[in-house]
Short mmCIF file of C-alpha atoms in Angstrom, two decimals:
data_model
loop_
_atom_site.label_atom_id
_atom_site.label_comp_id
_atom_site.label_asym_id
_atom_site.label_seq_id
_atom_site.Cartn_x
_atom_site.Cartn_y
_atom_site.Cartn_z
CA MET A 344 6.34 -2.33 -19.79
CA ARG A 345 3.93 0.28 -18.48
CA ALA A 346 1.75 0.09 -15.41
CA ILE A 347 -0.20 2.39 -13.12
CA GLN A 348 1.19 2.22 -9.60
CA ILE A 349 0.84 3.81 -6.19
CA GLU A 350 3.63 4.07 -3.62
CA GLN A 351 1.39 5.50 -0.91
CA PHE A 352 -2.33 5.73 -0.22
CA GLY A 353 -4.10 9.02 -0.78
CA ASP A 354 -5.82 11.29 -3.28
CA PRO A 355 -5.79 9.53 -6.68
CA ALA A 356 -4.81 12.83 -8.31
CA GLN A 357 -1.63 12.81 -6.24
CA VAL A 358 -0.59 9.17 -5.91
CA LEU A 359 -1.49 7.46 -9.22
CA ARG A 360 1.55 7.29 -11.52
CA VAL A 361 2.35 5.64 -14.85
CA VAL A 362 5.66 3.81 -14.39
CA ASP A 363 7.90 1.33 -16.19
CA ILE A 364 8.14 -2.06 -14.49
CA GLU A 365 9.84 -5.33 -15.28
CA GLU A 366 8.27 -7.78 -17.68
CA PRO A 367 6.56 -10.76 -16.01
CA PRO A 368 8.36 -14.11 -16.05
CA PRO A 369 7.31 -16.91 -18.41
CA PRO A 370 4.19 -18.74 -17.23
CA GLY A 371 4.75 -21.76 -15.03
CA PRO A 372 2.60 -24.87 -14.67
CA HIS A 373 -1.13 -24.06 -14.66
CA GLU A 374 -0.38 -20.42 -15.56
CA VAL A 375 -0.86 -18.16 -18.58
CA LEU A 376 0.81 -14.96 -19.72
CA VAL A 377 -1.76 -12.41 -20.87
CA SER A 378 -1.88 -8.98 -22.44
CA VAL A 379 -4.40 -6.79 -20.62
CA GLU A 380 -6.64 -5.19 -23.22
CA VAL A 381 -9.27 -3.15 -21.34
CA SER A 382 -9.89 -2.58 -17.64
CA PRO A 383 -12.74 -0.58 -16.08
CA LEU A 384 -11.97 2.25 -13.70
CA ASN A 385 -14.37 1.72 -10.80
CA LYS A 386 -15.06 3.73 -7.69
CA HIS A 387 -13.94 0.64 -5.79
CA ASP A 388 -10.49 1.11 -7.36
CA LEU A 389 -10.32 4.66 -6.03
CA LEU A 390 -11.29 3.49 -2.54
CA VAL A 391 -8.37 1.06 -2.65
CA VAL A 392 -6.06 3.85 -3.84
CA ARG A 393 -7.21 5.94 -0.90
CA GLY A 394 -6.65 3.03 1.50
CA VAL A 395 -10.28 3.07 2.62
CA LEU A 396 -11.46 -0.48 1.93
CA THR A 397 -8.16 -2.34 2.18
CA GLN A 398 -4.48 -1.55 2.29
CA PRO A 399 -2.47 -3.91 0.09
CA SER A 400 1.32 -3.98 0.24
CA LEU A 401 3.05 -1.04 -1.42
CA PRO A 402 3.98 -0.34 -4.13
CA HIS A 403 0.66 -1.53 -5.52
CA ILE A 404 -0.78 -1.83 -9.03
CA PRO A 405 -4.57 -1.29 -8.89
CA GLY A 406 -7.17 -2.63 -11.27
CA ALA A 407 -9.90 -4.90 -9.96
CA GLU A 408 -11.05 -6.40 -13.24
CA GLY A 409 -10.51 -6.50 -16.98
CA VAL A 410 -10.26 -8.56 -20.13
CA ALA A 411 -7.00 -9.92 -21.52
CA ARG A 412 -5.55 -11.83 -24.48
CA VAL A 413 -3.59 -15.03 -23.90
CA LEU A 414 0.02 -14.61 -25.09
CA ALA A 415 1.50 -17.89 -23.82
CA THR A 416 0.43 -20.93 -21.82
CA GLY A 417 2.52 -22.78 -19.28
CA PRO A 418 2.73 -26.55 -18.85
CA GLU A 419 -0.42 -28.45 -17.85
CA VAL A 420 -2.84 -25.78 -19.11
CA ASP A 421 -5.87 -27.25 -20.85
CA GLY A 422 -8.69 -25.51 -22.69
CA LEU A 423 -6.88 -22.25 -23.45
CA GLN A 424 -4.93 -21.25 -26.55
CA VAL A 425 -2.79 -18.30 -27.56
CA GLY A 426 -5.11 -15.54 -28.78
CA ASP A 427 -8.06 -16.44 -26.56
CA LEU A 428 -9.81 -13.55 -24.85
CA VAL A 429 -10.38 -14.16 -21.12
CA VAL A 430 -11.82 -12.38 -18.09
CA LEU A 431 -9.06 -11.60 -15.61
CA PRO A 432 -9.39 -12.94 -12.06
CA LEU A 433 -10.70 -10.32 -9.66
CA TYR A 434 -8.09 -8.08 -8.03
CA ALA A 435 -5.23 -9.31 -10.22
CA GLY A 436 -3.86 -5.78 -10.62
CA ALA A 437 -5.13 -5.19 -14.14
CA TRP A 438 -3.56 -1.76 -14.74
CA ARG A 439 -0.42 -3.12 -16.37
CA GLU A 440 0.24 -4.19 -19.93
CA ARG A 441 1.09 -7.85 -19.22
CA LEU A 442 0.93 -10.25 -16.30
CA VAL A 443 0.94 -13.93 -15.42
CA VAL A 444 -2.20 -15.37 -13.84
CA ALA A 445 -3.44 -18.80 -12.81
CA ALA A 446 -5.28 -20.58 -15.59
CA GLU A 447 -7.84 -22.06 -13.19
CA GLY A 448 -11.22 -20.43 -13.74
CA LEU A 449 -10.28 -18.86 -17.08
CA PHE A 450 -12.24 -19.71 -20.22
CA ALA A 451 -12.22 -18.43 -23.80
CA LEU A 452 -14.92 -15.83 -24.39
CA PRO A 453 -17.14 -16.07 -27.48
CA ALA A 454 -16.94 -13.41 -30.16
CA GLY A 455 -18.27 -10.13 -28.82
CA ASP A 456 -17.63 -6.54 -27.76
CA ILE A 457 -14.30 -6.39 -25.92
CA GLU A 458 -15.29 -3.27 -23.97
CA GLN A 459 -18.44 -4.94 -22.68
CA TYR A 460 -16.50 -8.09 -21.83
CA SER A 461 -14.08 -6.03 -19.76
CA MET A 462 -16.90 -5.39 -17.24
CA LEU A 463 -17.78 -9.05 -16.69
CA GLY A 464 -15.50 -9.63 -13.72
CA SER A 465 -17.21 -7.53 -11.04
CA ASN A 466 -20.71 -6.25 -11.79
CA PRO A 467 -22.42 -9.45 -12.99
CA PRO A 468 -21.01 -11.56 -10.12
CA THR A 469 -22.09 -8.89 -7.64
CA ALA A 470 -25.62 -8.94 -9.05
CA GLY A 471 -25.80 -12.68 -9.54
CA LEU A 472 -24.53 -13.59 -6.09
CA MET A 473 -26.86 -11.12 -4.39
CA LEU A 474 -29.69 -12.95 -6.15
CA SER A 475 -28.50 -16.37 -5.02
CA GLU A 476 -26.62 -16.02 -1.73
CA CYS A 477 -28.82 -13.85 0.49
CA THR A 478 -32.32 -15.29 0.64
CA PRO A 479 -34.01 -18.12 -1.28
CA LEU A 480 -35.73 -16.74 -4.37
CA GLN A 481 -38.29 -18.60 -6.46
CA PRO A 482 -39.24 -17.93 -10.10
CA GLY A 483 -41.84 -15.18 -10.08
CA ASP A 484 -40.49 -13.47 -6.94
CA TRP A 485 -39.88 -9.74 -7.17
CA VAL A 486 -36.59 -7.96 -6.49
CA VAL A 487 -36.41 -4.18 -6.05
CA GLN A 488 -33.26 -2.13 -6.57
CA ASN A 489 -32.21 1.50 -6.69
CA ALA A 490 -29.51 2.87 -9.03
CA ALA A 491 -30.99 0.55 -11.64
CA ASN A 492 -29.06 2.22 -14.48
CA SER A 493 -25.68 1.28 -12.98
CA GLY A 494 -23.52 -1.58 -14.18
CA VAL A 495 -24.65 -3.79 -11.31
CA GLY A 496 -28.24 -2.66 -11.85
CA ARG A 497 -28.24 -3.66 -15.51
CA SER A 498 -26.54 -6.94 -14.67
CA LEU A 499 -29.21 -7.66 -12.06
CA ILE A 500 -31.98 -7.01 -14.60
CA ALA A 501 -30.43 -9.38 -17.14
CA LEU A 502 -29.61 -12.18 -14.70
CA ALA A 503 -32.95 -11.93 -12.89
CA LYS A 504 -34.78 -12.22 -16.22
CA LEU A 505 -32.68 -15.26 -17.12
CA ARG A 506 -33.54 -16.87 -13.77
CA GLY A 507 -37.27 -16.19 -13.98
CA LEU A 508 -37.32 -13.38 -11.40
CA LYS A 509 -39.11 -10.04 -11.78
CA THR A 510 -37.49 -6.68 -11.10
CA ILE A 511 -38.63 -3.33 -9.78
CA ASN A 512 -36.09 -0.72 -10.84
CA LEU A 513 -35.79 2.72 -9.28
CA ALA A 514 -33.65 5.22 -11.17
CA ARG A 515 -33.00 8.94 -10.97
CA ASP A 516 -32.74 9.65 -14.71
CA ASP A 517 -36.06 9.19 -16.50
CA ALA A 518 -34.21 9.25 -19.83
CA THR A 519 -33.09 5.70 -19.05
CA PHE A 520 -36.54 4.27 -18.33
CA ALA A 521 -37.38 3.12 -21.86
CA GLU A 522 -33.94 1.57 -22.31
CA LEU A 523 -34.15 -0.36 -19.04
CA THR A 524 -37.59 -1.65 -20.02
CA GLU A 525 -36.27 -2.71 -23.41
CA VAL A 526 -33.51 -4.81 -21.84
CA GLY A 527 -35.91 -6.67 -19.55
CA ALA A 528 -36.85 -4.52 -16.54
CA ASP A 529 -40.41 -5.40 -15.47
CA VAL A 530 -41.19 -2.17 -13.61
CA VAL A 531 -39.22 1.08 -13.87
CA HIS A 532 -39.99 4.16 -11.77
CA GLY A 533 -38.28 7.30 -10.60
CA ASP A 534 -36.60 7.05 -7.22
CA ASP A 535 -39.06 9.54 -5.74
CA PRO A 536 -41.72 9.76 -3.02
CA ASP A 537 -44.42 8.34 -5.32
CA ALA A 538 -42.47 5.16 -6.03
CA VAL A 539 -43.92 2.94 -3.30
CA GLY A 540 -47.58 3.65 -4.03
CA ASP A 541 -47.17 3.55 -7.80
CA VAL A 542 -45.21 0.30 -7.78
CA ARG A 543 -47.66 -1.43 -5.44
CA ALA A 544 -50.51 -0.31 -7.73
CA VAL A 545 -48.80 -2.27 -10.50
CA ILE A 546 -47.69 -5.43 -8.66
CA GLY A 547 -50.46 -5.63 -6.05
CA ASP A 548 -49.58 -7.74 -3.03
CA ALA A 549 -46.94 -9.79 -4.88
CA ARG A 550 -44.02 -10.89 -2.75
CA VAL A 551 -40.95 -8.63 -2.85
CA ALA A 552 -38.30 -10.84 -1.28
CA LEU A 553 -35.08 -8.88 -1.87
CA ALA A 554 -34.12 -5.20 -2.00
CA VAL A 555 -30.74 -4.10 -3.34
CA ASP A 556 -29.29 -0.73 -2.34
CA SER A 557 -26.26 1.15 -3.61
CA VAL A 558 -27.31 4.71 -2.71
CA GLY A 559 -27.75 4.87 1.06
CA GLY A 560 -29.27 7.72 3.02
CA PRO A 561 -33.01 8.35 3.34
CA VAL A 562 -34.04 6.80 0.00
CA VAL A 563 -33.46 3.34 1.48
CA ALA A 564 -36.78 3.78 3.29
CA ARG A 565 -38.58 3.20 -0.04
CA LEU A 566 -36.93 -0.17 -0.44
CA LEU A 567 -37.97 -1.16 3.08
CA GLU A 568 -41.56 -0.15 2.41
CA LEU A 569 -41.68 -2.25 -0.74
CA LEU A 570 -40.18 -5.35 0.91
CA SER A 571 -42.57 -8.07 1.98
CA ASP A 572 -42.56 -9.72 5.40
CA GLY A 573 -39.31 -11.64 5.94
CA GLY A 574 -37.54 -9.81 3.11
CA TRP A 575 -33.87 -8.98 2.87
CA LEU A 576 -32.20 -5.60 2.27
CA VAL A 577 -28.70 -5.93 0.81
CA SER A 578 -26.30 -3.01 0.32
CA TYR A 579 -23.19 -3.32 -1.85
CA SER A 580 -22.16 0.34 -2.27
CA TRP A 581 -23.08 3.89 -1.32
CA ALA A 582 -23.46 7.18 -3.14
CA ARG A 583 -24.24 9.34 -0.11
CA ASP A 584 -21.84 10.15 2.69
CA GLU A 585 -24.49 9.62 5.32
CA PRO A 586 -25.87 6.63 7.21
CA MET A 587 -28.49 4.34 5.71
CA TRP A 588 -31.96 5.16 7.03
CA VAL A 589 -33.56 2.02 8.46
CA ASP A 590 -36.76 2.55 10.47
CA THR A 591 -36.72 0.20 13.44
CA SER A 592 -40.49 -0.31 13.51
CA THR A 593 -40.43 -1.40 9.86
CA LEU A 594 -37.38 -3.60 10.46
CA VAL A 595 -39.00 -5.36 13.42
CA GLY A 596 -42.59 -5.34 12.20
CA LYS A 597 -41.71 -6.93 8.85
CA HIS A 598 -39.04 -9.29 10.24
CA LEU A 599 -36.49 -7.90 7.80
CA THR A 600 -32.82 -8.76 7.51
CA VAL A 601 -30.17 -6.18 6.52
CA ARG A 602 -26.67 -7.09 5.38
CA GLY A 603 -23.69 -5.66 3.54
CA PHE A 604 -22.30 -7.38 0.47
CA PHE A 605 -18.86 -7.57 -1.15
CA VAL A 606 -18.18 -9.87 -4.10
CA GLY A 607 -14.57 -10.31 -2.99
CA ASP A 608 -15.76 -12.29 0.04
CA PHE A 609 -16.86 -15.19 -2.15
CA ASP A 610 -14.73 -18.08 -3.43
CA TYR A 611 -13.65 -17.04 -6.91
CA ARG A 612 -13.61 -20.46 -8.58
CA ASP A 613 -16.76 -21.91 -7.04
CA LYS A 614 -18.97 -18.83 -6.75
CA VAL A 615 -17.75 -15.95 -8.94
CA VAL A 616 -16.65 -17.78 -12.08
CA PRO A 617 -20.00 -19.58 -12.56
CA VAL A 618 -21.80 -16.22 -12.68
CA ILE A 619 -19.26 -14.86 -15.18
CA ARG A 620 -19.93 -17.92 -17.35
CA GLU A 621 -23.67 -17.34 -16.96
CA ALA A 622 -23.40 -13.67 -17.94
CA ALA A 623 -20.96 -14.00 -20.86
CA PRO A 624 -23.62 -15.18 -23.37
CA LEU A 625 -25.84 -12.27 -22.30
CA VAL A 626 -23.04 -9.88 -23.24
CA ALA A 627 -22.39 -11.76 -26.48
CA ASP A 628 -26.01 -11.53 -27.65
CA GLY A 629 -26.53 -7.93 -26.48
CA SER A 630 -28.91 -8.74 -23.61
CA LEU A 631 -26.47 -7.16 -21.14
CA VAL A 632 -25.00 -3.84 -22.23
CA VAL A 633 -23.55 -1.14 -19.98
CA PRO A 634 -23.17 2.27 -21.66
CA VAL A 635 -19.56 3.50 -21.68
CA ALA A 636 -18.98 7.20 -21.04
CA GLY A 637 -15.28 7.29 -21.94
CA VAL A 638 -12.23 5.21 -22.83
CA TYR A 639 -8.75 6.47 -21.83
CA PRO A 640 -5.21 5.19 -22.38
CA LEU A 641 -3.08 4.46 -19.31
CA GLU A 642 -1.13 7.70 -19.63
CA HIS A 643 -4.38 9.68 -19.24
CA ILE A 644 -5.30 8.10 -15.92
CA GLN A 645 -5.89 11.47 -14.26
CA ASP A 646 -8.37 12.51 -16.94
CA ALA A 647 -10.09 9.16 -16.51
CA VAL A 648 -10.38 9.67 -12.74
CA GLN A 649 -11.92 13.10 -13.18
CA HIS A 650 -14.41 11.73 -15.70
CA LEU A 651 -15.37 8.93 -13.32
CA LEU A 652 -16.01 11.43 -10.54
CA ARG A 653 -18.33 13.37 -12.87
CA GLY A 654 -20.28 10.19 -13.57
CA GLY A 655 -20.47 7.40 -16.12
CA LYS A 656 -18.69 4.14 -16.83
CA ILE A 657 -15.01 4.69 -17.59
CA LEU A 658 -12.62 2.18 -19.20
CA LEU A 659 -8.85 2.14 -19.49
CA LYS A 660 -7.30 0.89 -22.73
CA VAL A 661 -4.31 -0.87 -21.26
CA ALA A 662 -2.54 -2.60 -24.16
CA GLY A 663 -0.13 -0.30 -25.97
#
């Protein structure tokens, strides 16, 4: 069967290869054999390929997330049947046609868009756990984020709305403003110098308890200005190759807390899976939709990488 594999870390254009590998063994107790249908190509995947975030044993099959079809179940597997569509466990190595995974944490997805379901494994848990694991939030609290049009950004809007939270959403592309409002964003504004004053004119002195950053650089200062006393700034990614700008007087004067965030640090069964279950109905009913810029077969992995670097959400169609 086919898989995408690396034998050394480096430039994805040089090290990513489509190879033939052995078929997986039959599933054992508490395991299932699945056919990987669709897997997103994320910037996180490229960081792994480059050996920046982590260096798994080589050769390595990347693919942090995806959606798969159950082909066979091993002994002592309950609640899953052949043909069920499931979200793959995070970091299972999704860029291969078939693999065996533990059944624990898997559940049959309702009828819905398979491409949208393929993005359930990473973005919604990242958003949902930032909302629950950093600082206590109460219904009616405000959360501000930049890069609001991203997959995590849209997930945060949907999950915050479900949980009774309000969102301030800064985005660079004003063409997305109406769409973000339609899917539940409470306030949408350009990520520009007028954002702080304009947003405060709308929300008054309402408490902004959490700020979520995935851009870095000087624009983080806007998030700090919007945070209320005792607020938290959480960063899960970066788009700029420069340090985050955090003004010390603001940090100290407002008693702010700053932390980095990685969804892979959380227990998959007890923390990640519940958020996937929470988000699945939102995907099924169209409340959570992430626009897809391109879908590529495995053999066109280099074209997919180049498209990702230009921008947009890219998916790999894995099953032959």
